[in-house]
CSV table of C-alpha atoms and ligand atoms in Angstrom, one decimal:
chain,number,residue,atom,x,y,z
Y,210,UNK,CA,10.1,-6.0,19.6
Y,211,UNK,CA,13.0,-3.7,18.6
Y,212,UNK,CA,15.2,-3.6,15.5
Y,213,UNK,CA,18.1,-5.5,16.9
Y,214,UNK,CA,19.7,-8.9,16.3
Y,215,UNK,CA,18.1,-10.7,19.2
Y,216,UNK,CA,14.5,-9.5,18.3
Y,217,UNK,CA,15.0,-10.2,14.6
Y,218,UNK,CA,16.0,-13.8,15.5
Y,219,UNK,CA,13.0,-14.1,17.8
Y,220,UNK,CA,10.7,-12.8,15.0
Y,221,UNK,CA,12.2,-15.4,12.7
Y,222,UNK,CA,11.5,-18.1,15.1
Y,223,UNK,CA,7.9,-17.1,15.6
Y,224,UNK,CA,7.4,-17.0,11.9
Y,225,UNK,CA,9.0,-20.4,11.3
Y,226,UNK,CA,6.8,-21.8,13.9
Y,227,UNK,CA,3.6,-20.7,12.1
Y,228,UNK,CA,3.0,-17.4,14.0
Y,229,UNK,CA,2.2,-13.9,12.9
Y,230,UNK,CA,4.6,-11.0,13.1
Y,231,UNK,CA,4.0,-7.4,11.9
Y,232,UNK,CA,7.2,-6.2,10.2
Y,233,UNK,CA,8.5,-2.9,8.8
Y,234,UNK,CA,9.2,-2.5,5.1
Y,235,UNK,CA,10.2,0.5,2.9
Y,236,UNK,CA,6.5,0.9,1.8
Y,237,UNK,CA,4.2,0.1,4.8
Y,238,UNK,CA,4.1,-2.3,7.7
Y,239,UNK,CA,3.3,-5.9,6.6
Y,240,UNK,CA,1.5,-8.7,8.5
Y,241,UNK,CA,3.8,-11.6,7.9
Y,242,UNK,CA,3.5,-15.4,8.0
Y,243,UNK,CA,5.4,-18.3,6.5
Y,244,UNK,CA,4.2,-18.2,2.9
Y,245,UNK,CA,4.7,-22.0,2.5
Y,246,UNK,CA,2.4,-22.8,5.5
Y,247,UNK,CA,-1.3,-22.7,4.5
Y,248,UNK,CA,-2.4,-22.7,8.2
Y,249,UNK,CA,-0.1,-19.8,9.1
Y,250,UNK,CA,-1.3,-17.8,6.1
Y,251,UNK,CA,-5.0,-18.5,7.0
Y,252,UNK,CA,-4.4,-16.7,10.3
Y,253,UNK,CA,-3.5,-13.5,8.4
Y,254,UNK,CA,-7.0,-13.4,6.9
Y,255,UNK,CA,-8.5,-13.9,10.4
Y,256,UNK,CA,-6.4,-11.2,12.1
Y,257,UNK,CA,-7.1,-8.6,9.4
Y,258,UNK,CA,-10.7,-9.5,8.7
Y,259,UNK,CA,-9.6,-9.8,5.1
Y,260,UNK,CA,-11.9,-11.2,2.4
Y,261,UNK,CA,-10.8,-14.7,1.4
Y,262,UNK,CA,-10.7,-13.8,-2.3
Y,263,UNK,CA,-7.9,-11.2,-1.9
Y,264,UNK,CA,-4.5,-12.8,-2.6
Y,265,UNK,CA,-1.3,-12.0,-0.7
Y,266,UNK,CA,2.2,-10.8,-1.8
Y,267,UNK,CA,5.1,-13.2,-1.1
Y,268,UNK,CA,8.3,-11.4,0.1
Y,269,UNK,CA,11.8,-12.8,-0.6
Y,270,UNK,CA,15.2,-11.7,0.6
Y,271,UNK,CA,17.3,-13.2,-2.2
Y,272,UNK,CA,16.5,-13.2,-5.9
Y,273,UNK,CA,17.1,-17.0,-6.1
Y,274,UNK,CA,14.0,-17.6,-4.0
Y,275,UNK,CA,11.8,-16.4,-6.9
Y,276,UNK,CA,12.3,-19.4,-9.1
Y,277,UNK,CA,10.6,-21.9,-6.8
Y,278,UNK,CA,7.5,-19.7,-6.4
Y,279,UNK,CA,6.6,-19.2,-10.0
Y,280,UNK,CA,6.3,-21.6,-13.0
Y,281,UNK,CA,8.7,-19.6,-15.2
Y,282,UNK,CA,10.5,-16.3,-15.2
Y,283,UNK,CA,10.3,-14.7,-18.7
Y,284,UNK,CA,13.0,-12.4,-19.9
Y,285,UNK,CA,11.0,-9.2,-19.3
Y,286,UNK,CA,10.4,-10.2,-15.7
Y,287,UNK,CA,14.1,-10.6,-15.2
Y,288,UNK,CA,14.8,-7.2,-16.7
Y,289,UNK,CA,12.2,-5.6,-14.4
Y,290,UNK,CA,13.7,-7.2,-11.4
Y,291,UNK,CA,17.2,-6.2,-12.5
Y,292,UNK,CA,16.0,-2.6,-12.7
Y,293,UNK,CA,13.9,-2.1,-9.6
Y,294,UNK,CA,14.6,-5.0,-7.1
Y,295,UNK,CA,15.2,-4.8,-4.3
Y,296,UNK,CA,12.5,-2.1,-4.0
Y,297,UNK,CA,8.8,-1.1,-3.8
Y,298,UNK,CA,7.7,-3.2,-6.8
Y,299,UNK,CA,5.6,-6.4,-6.9
Y,300,UNK,CA,5.6,-8.7,-9.9
Y,301,UNK,CA,2.8,-11.1,-10.7
Y,302,UNK,CA,3.5,-14.3,-12.7
Y,303,UNK,CA,1.9,-17.8,-13.0
Y,304,UNK,CA,2.5,-19.6,-9.7
Y,305,UNK,CA,4.4,-22.8,-9.1
Y,306,UNK,CA,3.0,-25.9,-7.2
Y,307,UNK,CA,4.3,-24.8,-3.8
Y,308,UNK,CA,2.0,-21.8,-3.6
Y,309,UNK,CA,-1.1,-22.7,-1.5
Y,310,UNK,CA,-4.5,-21.5,-2.5
Y,311,UNK,CA,-4.6,-19.5,0.7
Y,312,UNK,CA,-1.8,-17.2,-0.7
Y,313,UNK,CA,-3.1,-16.8,-4.2
Y,314,UNK,CA,-6.8,-16.8,-3.2
Y,315,UNK,CA,-7.4,-19.5,-5.7
Y,316,UNK,CA,-5.8,-17.6,-8.6
Y,317,UNK,CA,-3.2,-19.4,-10.8
Y,318,UNK,CA,-0.8,-16.5,-10.3
Y,319,UNK,CA,1.4,-15.3,-7.4
Y,320,UNK,CA,2.6,-11.8,-6.5
Y,321,UNK,CA,6.3,-11.6,-5.4
Y,322,UNK,CA,8.2,-8.7,-3.9
Y,323,UNK,CA,11.9,-8.3,-3.0
Y,324,UNK,CA,11.9,-5.4,-0.4
Y,325,UNK,CA,14.8,-3.0,-0.2
Y,326,UNK,CA,14.6,-2.3,3.6
Y,327,UNK,CA,17.5,-4.2,5.2
Y,328,UNK,CA,15.6,-5.0,8.4
Y,329,UNK,CA,12.8,-6.6,6.3
Y,330,UNK,CA,15.4,-8.8,4.5
Y,331,UNK,CA,17.0,-9.7,7.8
Y,332,UNK,CA,13.7,-10.9,9.1
Y,333,UNK,CA,13.0,-13.0,6.0
Y,334,UNK,CA,16.5,-14.5,6.4
Y,335,UNK,CA,15.9,-15.2,10.1
Y,336,UNK,CA,12.6,-17.0,9.2
Y,337,UNK,CA,14.4,-19.0,6.6
Y,338,UNK,CA,11.3,-19.0,4.3
Y,339,UNK,CA,9.5,-16.5,2.0
Y,340,UNK,CA,6.9,-14.4,3.9
Y,341,UNK,CA,3.4,-13.8,2.8
Y,342,UNK,CA,2.4,-10.3,4.0
Y,343,UNK,CA,-0.4,-7.9,3.3
Y,344,UNK,CA,-0.4,-4.5,4.8
Y,345,UNK,CA,-0.8,-4.8,8.6
Y,346,UNK,CA,-4.0,-2.8,8.9
Y,347,UNK,CA,-7.4,-4.0,9.7
Y,348,UNK,CA,-9.1,-4.6,6.4
Y,349,UNK,CA,-10.5,-1.3,5.1
Y,350,UNK,CA,-8.3,1.0,7.3
Y,351,UNK,CA,-5.3,3.0,6.0
Y,352,UNK,CA,-2.1,0.9,5.9
Y,353,UNK,CA,0.1,1.5,8.9
Y,354,UNK,CA,3.4,3.3,8.3
Y,355,UNK,CA,4.8,3.1,11.8
Y,356,UNK,CA,4.8,0.6,14.7
Y,357,UNK,CA,2.2,2.6,16.7
Y,358,UNK,CA,-0.4,2.5,13.9
Y,359,UNK,CA,0.3,-1.2,13.5
Y,360,UNK,CA,-0.3,-1.8,17.2
Y,361,UNK,CA,-3.5,0.3,17.1
Y,362,UNK,CA,-4.9,-2.1,14.6
Y,363,UNK,CA,-3.3,-5.5,15.6
Y,364,UNK,CA,-3.1,-5.5,19.4
Y,365,UNK,CA,-4.3,-8.8,20.7
Y,366,UNK,CA,-4.6,-10.3,17.2
Y,367,UNK,CA,-1.0,-11.3,16.4
Y,368,UNK,CA,2.2,-12.6,18.1
Y,369,UNK,CA,4.5,-9.5,17.8
Y,370,UNK,CA,5.2,-6.2,16.1
Y,371,UNK,CA,8.8,-5.4,15.2
Y,372,UNK,CA,9.4,-1.7,15.4
Y,373,UNK,CA,11.6,-0.6,12.4
Y,374,UNK,CA,10.7,3.1,12.6
Y,375,UNK,CA,8.7,5.1,10.0
Y,376,UNK,CA,8.3,3.6,6.5
Y,377,UNK,CA,10.2,5.5,3.9
Y,378,UNK,CA,7.6,5.6,1.0
Y,379,UNK,CA,4.4,5.3,3.1
Y,380,UNK,CA,2.2,3.8,0.3
Y,381,UNK,CA,2.2,0.2,-0.8
Y,382,UNK,CA,4.3,-1.2,-3.6
Y,383,UNK,CA,3.6,-0.8,-7.3
Y,384,UNK,CA,1.9,-4.0,-8.5
Y,385,UNK,CA,2.4,-5.1,-12.1
Y,386,UNK,CA,1.2,-8.3,-13.7
Y,387,UNK,CA,3.3,-10.1,-16.4
Y,388,UNK,CA,0.8,-12.9,-16.5
Y,389,UNK,CA,-1.1,-11.0,-19.2
Y,390,UNK,CA,-0.1,-10.7,-22.9
Y,391,UNK,CA,0.7,-7.0,-22.3
Y,392,UNK,CA,2.2,-6.0,-18.9
Y,393,UNK,CA,-0.5,-4.3,-16.8
Y,394,UNK,CA,-0.3,-1.9,-13.9
Y,395,UNK,CA,-2.7,-3.1,-11.2
Y,396,UNK,CA,-1.7,-0.7,-8.4
Y,397,UNK,CA,0.5,2.4,-8.7
Y,398,UNK,CA,3.3,2.9,-6.2
Y,399,UNK,CA,6.7,4.5,-5.9
Y,400,UNK,CA,8.0,2.8,-9.1
Y,401,UNK,CA,6.1,4.9,-11.7
Y,402,UNK,CA,4.5,3.9,-15.0
Y,403,UNK,CA,7.2,5.8,-16.8
Y,404,UNK,CA,9.9,3.7,-15.0
Y,405,UNK,CA,8.1,0.5,-15.9
Y,406,UNK,CA,7.7,1.5,-19.5
Y,407,UNK,CA,11.5,2.2,-19.7
Y,408,UNK,CA,12.1,-1.5,-19.2
Y,409,UNK,CA,8.9,-3.1,-20.5
Y,410,UNK,CA,8.3,-0.9,-23.5
Y,411,UNK,CA,4.5,-1.4,-23.3
Y,412,UNK,CA,2.3,-1.1,-20.2
Y,413,UNK,CA,-1.4,-1.0,-19.8
Y,414,UNK,CA,-3.0,0.8,-16.9
Y,415,UNK,CA,-5.8,-1.2,-15.3
Y,416,UNK,CA,-9.2,0.6,-15.3
Y,417,UNK,CA,-9.3,0.2,-11.5
Y,418,UNK,CA,-6.1,2.4,-11.0
Y,419,UNK,CA,-7.7,5.8,-11.6
Y,420,UNK,CA,-11.3,5.1,-11.3
Y,421,UNK,CA,-14.0,2.9,-9.8
Y,422,UNK,CA,-14.8,-0.5,-11.3
Y,423,UNK,CA,-18.3,-0.7,-12.8
Y,424,UNK,CA,-20.8,-3.0,-11.2
Y,425,UNK,CA,-20.2,-6.6,-12.3
Y,426,UNK,CA,-16.7,-6.1,-13.8
Y,427,UNK,CA,-14.2,-8.6,-12.4
Y,428,UNK,CA,-11.2,-7.0,-10.7
Y,429,UNK,CA,-7.8,-8.0,-12.1
Y,430,UNK,CA,-6.4,-7.2,-8.6
Y,431,UNK,CA,-9.1,-8.2,-6.1
Y,432,UNK,CA,-7.8,-5.7,-3.5
Y,433,UNK,CA,-8.8,-2.8,-5.8
Y,434,UNK,CA,-12.5,-3.5,-5.6
Y,435,UNK,CA,-12.8,-3.0,-1.9
Y,436,UNK,CA,-13.4,0.2,0.0
Y,437,UNK,CA,-9.9,1.0,1.3
Y,438,UNK,CA,-7.7,3.3,3.2
Y,439,UNK,CA,-10.8,4.8,4.8
Y,440,UNK,CA,-10.8,6.9,7.9
Y,441,UNK,CA,-14.2,7.3,9.6
Y,442,UNK,CA,-14.5,10.8,8.3
Y,443,UNK,CA,-16.3,11.4,4.9
Y,444,UNK,CA,-13.7,12.8,2.5
Y,445,UNK,CA,-14.4,14.8,-0.7
Y,446,UNK,CA,-11.5,15.6,-3.0
Y,447,UNK,CA,-11.8,19.1,-4.3
Y,448,UNK,CA,-10.0,19.8,-7.7
Y,449,UNK,CA,-8.7,23.2,-8.5
Y,450,UNK,CA,-6.2,25.9,-7.2
Y,451,UNK,CA,-5.8,26.8,-3.5
Y,452,UNK,CA,-7.9,30.0,-4.1
Y,453,UNK,CA,-10.7,27.9,-5.7
Y,454,UNK,CA,-10.5,25.4,-2.9
Y,455,UNK,CA,-10.9,28.2,-0.3
Y,456,UNK,CA,-13.9,29.8,-2.2
Y,457,UNK,CA,-15.5,26.3,-2.5
Y,458,UNK,CA,-15.3,25.4,1.2
Y,459,UNK,CA,-16.5,28.9,2.2
Y,460,UNK,CA,-19.6,28.2,0.1
Y,461,UNK,CA,-20.4,24.8,1.8
Y,462,UNK,CA,-21.3,26.4,5.1
Y,463,UNK,CA,-20.0,23.3,7.1
Y,464,UNK,CA,-17.8,24.1,10.1
Y,465,UNK,CA,-18.3,21.8,13.1
Y,466,UNK,CA,-15.8,18.9,12.8
Y,467,UNK,CA,-15.1,19.8,9.2
Y,468,UNK,CA,-11.4,19.6,8.3
Y,469,UNK,CA,-9.2,20.4,5.3
Y,470,UNK,CA,-6.6,17.9,4.2
Y,471,UNK,CA,-4.1,20.2,2.6
Y,472,UNK,CA,-0.5,20.7,1.5
Y,473,UNK,CA,2.2,22.0,3.8
Y,474,UNK,CA,2.1,25.8,4.3
Y,475,UNK,CA,-1.5,26.2,3.2
Y,476,UNK,CA,-3.1,26.2,6.7
Y,477,UNK,CA,-3.1,30.0,7.0
Y,478,UNK,CA,-5.2,30.5,4.0
Y,479,UNK,CA,-7.8,27.9,4.8
Y,480,UNK,CA,-10.6,28.8,7.3
Y,481,UNK,CA,-10.9,25.2,8.6
Y,482,UNK,CA,-8.9,23.0,11.0
Y,483,UNK,CA,-6.2,21.5,8.8
Y,484,UNK,CA,-4.2,18.3,8.6
Y,485,UNK,CA,-1.3,18.5,6.1
Y,486,UNK,CA,0.0,15.7,3.8
Y,487,UNK,CA,3.3,16.9,2.3
Y,488,UNK,CA,4.4,19.5,-0.2
Y,489,UNK,CA,2.3,20.3,-3.2
Y,490,UNK,CA,5.3,20.0,-5.5
Y,491,UNK,CA,6.8,16.8,-4.0
Y,492,UNK,CA,4.7,13.6,-4.3
Y,493,UNK,CA,7.2,11.6,-2.2
Y,494,UNK,CA,6.5,13.8,0.8
Y,495,UNK,CA,2.8,13.3,0.1
Y,496,UNK,CA,3.1,9.5,0.0
Y,497,UNK,CA,5.2,9.5,3.1
Y,498,UNK,CA,2.5,11.5,5.0
Y,499,UNK,CA,-0.9,10.4,3.5
Y,500,UNK,CA,-1.9,7.4,5.6
Y,501,UNK,CA,-0.6,9.1,8.8
Y,502,UNK,CA,-2.7,12.2,7.9
Y,503,UNK,CA,-5.8,10.0,7.4
Y,504,UNK,CA,-5.3,8.5,10.8
Y,505,UNK,CA,-4.8,11.9,12.4
Y,506,UNK,CA,-8.1,13.1,11.0
Y,507,UNK,CA,-9.8,10.3,12.9
Y,508,UNK,CA,-7.9,11.0,16.1
Y,509,UNK,CA,-8.9,14.6,15.9
Y,510,UNK,CA,-12.6,13.7,15.4
Y,511,UNK,CA,-13.1,14.8,11.8
Y,512,UNK,CA,-16.5,14.1,10.5
Y,513,UNK,CA,-16.3,15.8,7.1
Y,514,UNK,CA,-13.0,16.4,5.2
Y,515,UNK,CA,-12.3,18.5,2.1
Y,516,UNK,CA,-9.0,17.3,0.5
Y,517,UNK,CA,-6.7,19.2,-1.8
Y,518,UNK,CA,-6.2,17.2,-5.0
Y,519,UNK,CA,-2.6,16.0,-5.7
Y,520,UNK,CA,-1.0,16.0,-9.2
Y,521,UNK,CA,-1.2,12.5,-10.8
Y,522,UNK,CA,2.3,12.7,-12.4
Y,523,UNK,CA,4.9,10.2,-11.4
Y,524,UNK,CA,4.5,9.0,-7.8
Y,525,UNK,CA,1.5,11.3,-7.6
Y,526,UNK,CA,-0.5,8.6,-9.3
Y,527,UNK,CA,-0.1,6.4,-6.3
Y,528,UNK,CA,-1.0,9.2,-3.9
Y,529,UNK,CA,-4.2,10.1,-5.9
Y,530,UNK,CA,-5.1,6.4,-6.2
Y,531,UNK,CA,-5.1,6.0,-2.4
Y,532,UNK,CA,-6.8,9.3,-1.7
Y,533,UNK,CA,-9.5,8.5,-4.2
Y,534,UNK,CA,-10.3,5.2,-2.4
Y,535,UNK,CA,-10.1,6.9,1.0
Y,536,UNK,CA,-12.7,9.3,-0.4
Y,537,UNK,CA,-14.9,6.5,-1.7
Y,538,UNK,CA,-14.4,8.1,-5.2
Y,539,UNK,CA,-16.0,11.4,-4.2
Y,540,UNK,CA,-14.4,14.1,-6.3
Y,541,UNK,CA,-15.7,17.6,-7.1
Y,542,UNK,CA,-14.4,20.4,-9.3
Y,543,UNK,CA,-14.1,23.8,-7.5
A,287,TXA,O1,4.1,-2.6,-0.3
A,287,TXA,C1,3.4,-3.6,-0.2
A,287,TXA,O2,3.1,-4.2,-1.3
A,287,TXA,C2,2.9,-4.1,1.1
A,287,TXA,C3,4.1,-4.5,1.9
A,287,TXA,C4,3.7,-5.2,3.2
A,287,TXA,O3,5.0,-5.3,1.2
A,287,TXA,N1,1.9,-5.2,1.0
A,287,TXA,C5,0.7,-4.9,0.5
A,287,TXA,O4,-0.1,-6.1,0.5
A,287,TXA,O5,0.3,-3.9,0.2
A,287,TXA,P1,-1.7,-6.0,0.3
A,287,TXA,O6,-2.1,-7.4,0.5
A,287,TXA,O7,-2.2,-5.0,1.2
A,287,TXA,O8,-1.9,-5.6,-1.2
A,287,TXA,C6,-1.7,-6.6,-2.2
A,287,TXA,C7,-2.4,-6.2,-3.4
A,287,TXA,C8,-3.9,-6.4,-3.3
A,287,TXA,O9,-4.6,-5.4,-4.0
A,287,TXA,C9,-4.1,-7.8,-4.0
A,287,TXA,O10,-5.4,-8.0,-4.5
A,287,TXA,C10,-3.0,-7.7,-5.1
A,287,TXA,O11,-1.9,-7.0,-4.5
A,287,TXA,N2,-2.5,-9.1,-5.5
A,287,TXA,C11,-1.8,-10.0,-4.7
A,287,TXA,N3,-1.6,-11.1,-5.4
A,287,TXA,C12,-2.2,-10.9,-6.6
A,287,TXA,C13,-2.4,-11.8,-7.8
A,287,TXA,N4,-1.9,-13.0,-7.8
A,287,TXA,N5,-3.1,-11.3,-8.8
A,287,TXA,C14,-3.6,-10.0,-8.8
A,287,TXA,N6,-3.5,-9.2,-7.7
A,287,TXA,C15,-2.8,-9.6,-6.6
A,288,MG,MG1,-3.5,-3.6,2.0
């Protein structure tokens, strides 16, 4: 389906009727269903092959829709919404009685996001209900950032894909929970920890954000414990300068189907086939490119990949978090 009035109305009708439509947002494509219909939501898990214990984000198109979804909206939540909604930020609060267990995966909280992309909001309006939507990839694959990637994963599994072009940010929203005594960042995104602290004052960063949860530790955000964003290729993140990177890969002796995932303009210096993911000094270009680059590595038949390490400042934290999971936490110092 195309990004026009008629198709948006059709998408709304399918969603209202309990169907599944993949929709564009400013972060990544989402696989949407009526958030208030438990049967429709259950279909999302089936289409994605998503583990049942991983809860979904509920998307709204007007701030007033938030009240009915949560038990109470504390002052600090209002302030956060005021500052960064609509936008790439998801806020978790204790849920209200209308949230089915399918959405919250049995937790007593619910994640809500008010997206900034106008097309997304028009689709929610057309559906006339809040939409539960995880990223529209098969569970474990990189999130889709364009309609073609969405189709590659979801063909034959859902009712429709609405093509809204390339996603602006390219990584999923920042997830913060306010259901804890101190606000806690569960997933980094385009709204940075510094920006959250400006409004909240205090913010804890969950252990799962920058590292791997230890065996037996319960994940605050169930999604963070799964292997994620993974291309078929085996990725190793190599820390250090470009020169150190080049020296390191020269010493590994691997060539056949070995690739470098590097920054724009570095290809000439690297004696491997290269896929680039944005400018070294600009994390927004990296977030925009990363998931597409991971899919390109698969398309080109990469078996082994050495990746340049991004800075973890600002939006870079989100880029590093996703790359770390794509690499299965394999990091080495050059
Ligand atoms: O940008 C985004 O957030 C995209 C677009 C489509 O809006 N959606 C997205 O959804 O990334 P998903 O399902 O792929 O990721 C949601 C993350 C998961 O890690 C999940 O475990 C966590 O949010 N989450 C959802 N509800 C939660 C809750 N009640 N408590 C803790 N974590 C929750
Ligand atoms: Mg996802």
